[in-house]
Amino acid sequence: MISCRNISKEFSQVSVLKDISLDVKTKEIVCITGESGAGKSTLLHIAGTLLSPSSGELNIAGEDANKLQGNRLSAFRNKHLGFVFQFHQLIAELSAIENAMLPMLIAGITKSKAEKEAKDRLAYLGL
């Protein structure tokens, strides 16, 4: 599903990631651990197409994600990726199911199908 090859990321003169390779299969759950400042969040932001690598290849669902931009990237992200953020990115006024449904509703999926998918995904994650 996600293939990172020789991913590097620099911010100004600081090298945060250097030649990182990672493969994640469909429905596989992966845990990335390390010390604070080791680049875990940077790698996840790159794998989630929220941040571009300085170099390296990012392939998601058979597509070269580095070539996607703008609305095409947003639509691709909406269709192929999901995020569970650690802090404040959930909408407080919505339930967990409603928060999980929101990207599907934006993508045009019916409310009943989005609700079923949201419940299934939350159950799969034990939430």
Short mmCIF file of C-alpha atoms in Angstrom, two decimals:
data_model
loop_
_atom_site.label_atom_id
_atom_site.label_comp_id
_atom_site.label_asym_id
_atom_site.label_seq_id
_atom_site.Cartn_x
_atom_site.Cartn_y
_atom_site.Cartn_z
CA MET A 1 0.00 0.00 0.00
CA ILE A 2 2.77 2.45 0.97
CA SER A 3 6.35 2.16 -0.18
CA CYS A 4 8.98 4.68 0.90
CA ARG A 5 12.38 4.35 -0.76
CA ASN A 6 15.43 6.32 0.34
CA ILE A 7 13.32 9.13 1.82
CA SER A 8 15.31 12.11 3.05
CA LYS A 9 14.08 15.41 4.45
CA GLU A 10 16.02 18.54 5.24
CA PHE A 11 14.76 21.73 6.84
CA SER A 12 17.22 24.52 6.01
CA GLN A 13 20.58 22.95 6.88
CA VAL A 14 19.17 20.32 9.26
CA SER A 15 18.84 16.75 8.01
CA VAL A 16 15.83 15.17 9.77
CA LEU A 17 15.54 11.96 7.72
CA LYS A 18 18.29 10.30 5.71
CA ASP A 19 17.62 7.43 3.26
CA ILE A 20 14.65 5.90 5.12
CA SER A 21 12.91 2.95 3.44
CA LEU A 22 9.63 1.47 4.66
CA ASP A 23 6.87 -0.75 3.26
CA VAL A 24 3.37 -0.92 4.73
CA LYS A 25 0.95 -3.51 3.37
CA THR A 26 -2.80 -2.98 3.02
CA LYS A 27 -4.55 -3.28 6.43
CA GLU A 28 -1.20 -3.70 8.18
CA ILE A 29 -0.80 -1.80 11.44
CA VAL A 30 2.69 -0.39 11.96
CA CYS A 31 4.19 1.28 15.02
CA ILE A 32 7.04 3.73 14.58
CA THR A 33 9.00 4.39 17.76
CA GLY A 34 12.01 6.48 18.63
CA GLU A 35 13.32 9.29 20.73
CA SER A 36 11.84 12.76 20.60
CA GLY A 37 13.22 14.59 17.56
CA ALA A 38 14.18 11.39 15.72
CA GLY A 39 11.91 12.21 12.74
CA LYS A 40 8.87 9.98 13.42
CA SER A 41 6.32 12.72 12.76
CA THR A 42 8.21 13.94 9.71
CA LEU A 43 8.21 10.43 8.23
CA LEU A 44 4.48 10.03 8.94
CA HIS A 45 3.72 13.43 7.39
CA ILE A 46 5.66 12.41 4.26
CA ALA A 47 4.01 8.96 4.08
CA GLY A 48 0.64 10.70 4.47
CA THR A 49 1.44 13.21 1.68
CA LEU A 50 1.12 16.14 4.09
CA LEU A 51 4.80 16.97 3.56
CA SER A 52 7.05 16.40 0.53
CA PRO A 53 10.39 14.61 0.89
CA SER A 54 13.59 16.41 -0.09
CA SER A 55 14.51 13.25 -1.98
CA GLY A 56 13.38 9.67 -2.36
CA GLU A 57 10.39 7.81 -3.76
CA LEU A 58 6.90 7.60 -2.25
CA ASN A 59 4.52 5.13 -3.86
CA ILE A 60 0.99 4.75 -2.50
CA ALA A 61 -1.54 2.31 -3.95
CA GLY A 62 0.59 1.96 -7.07
CA GLU A 63 0.85 5.71 -7.69
CA ASP A 64 3.92 7.95 -7.51
CA ALA A 65 2.68 10.30 -4.78
CA ASN A 66 5.55 12.75 -5.37
CA LYS A 67 3.99 13.69 -8.72
CA LEU A 68 0.59 14.62 -7.24
CA GLN A 69 -0.21 18.25 -6.45
CA GLY A 70 -3.09 20.53 -5.51
CA ASN A 71 -6.64 19.22 -5.92
CA ARG A 72 -5.41 15.95 -7.41
CA LEU A 73 -3.30 15.29 -4.30
CA SER A 74 -6.20 16.21 -2.00
CA ALA A 75 -8.57 13.84 -3.82
CA PHE A 76 -5.97 11.06 -3.77
CA ARG A 77 -5.35 11.56 -0.03
CA ASN A 78 -9.10 11.51 0.64
CA LYS A 79 -9.53 8.25 -1.27
CA HIS A 80 -6.47 6.31 -0.12
CA LEU A 81 -5.32 7.59 3.27
CA GLY A 82 -6.80 8.12 6.71
CA PHE A 83 -5.37 9.86 9.72
CA VAL A 84 -5.87 9.49 13.45
CA PHE A 85 -4.10 12.50 14.91
CA GLN A 86 -2.73 12.51 18.44
CA PHE A 87 -4.16 15.84 19.53
CA HIS A 88 -6.59 18.54 18.49
CA GLN A 89 -7.40 17.69 14.86
CA LEU A 90 -10.74 16.09 15.73
CA ILE A 91 -13.82 18.28 15.72
CA ALA A 92 -14.91 18.44 19.38
CA GLU A 93 -18.59 18.94 18.55
CA LEU A 94 -18.70 15.64 16.61
CA SER A 95 -18.67 12.10 17.95
CA ALA A 96 -15.85 9.70 17.08
CA ILE A 97 -18.07 8.10 14.42
CA GLU A 98 -18.98 11.49 12.94
CA ASN A 99 -15.29 12.51 12.85
CA ALA A 100 -14.45 9.24 11.07
CA MET A 101 -17.36 9.73 8.63
CA LEU A 102 -16.41 13.27 7.64
CA PRO A 103 -13.78 12.48 4.95
CA MET A 104 -16.12 9.92 3.39
CA LEU A 105 -18.99 12.40 3.28
CA ILE A 106 -16.68 14.95 1.65
CA ALA A 107 -15.80 12.28 -0.94
CA GLY A 108 -19.50 11.90 -1.77
CA ILE A 109 -20.17 8.58 -0.05
CA THR A 110 -23.73 8.24 1.23
CA LYS A 111 -24.35 8.87 4.92
CA SER A 112 -25.47 5.28 5.59
CA LYS A 113 -22.40 3.76 3.87
CA ALA A 114 -20.06 6.26 5.56
CA GLU A 115 -21.54 5.44 8.97
CA LYS A 116 -21.11 1.69 8.42
CA GLU A 117 -17.51 2.17 7.22
CA ALA A 118 -16.73 4.48 10.15
CA LYS A 119 -18.09 1.97 12.67
CA ASP A 120 -16.16 -0.87 11.01
CA ARG A 121 -12.90 1.10 11.00
CA LEU A 122 -13.24 2.24 14.60
CA ALA A 123 -14.07 -1.33 15.68
CA TYR A 124 -11.04 -2.64 13.75
CA LEU A 125 -8.84 -0.23 15.72
CA GLY A 126 -10.55 -1.09 19.00
CA LEU A 127 -11.98 2.42 19.38
#
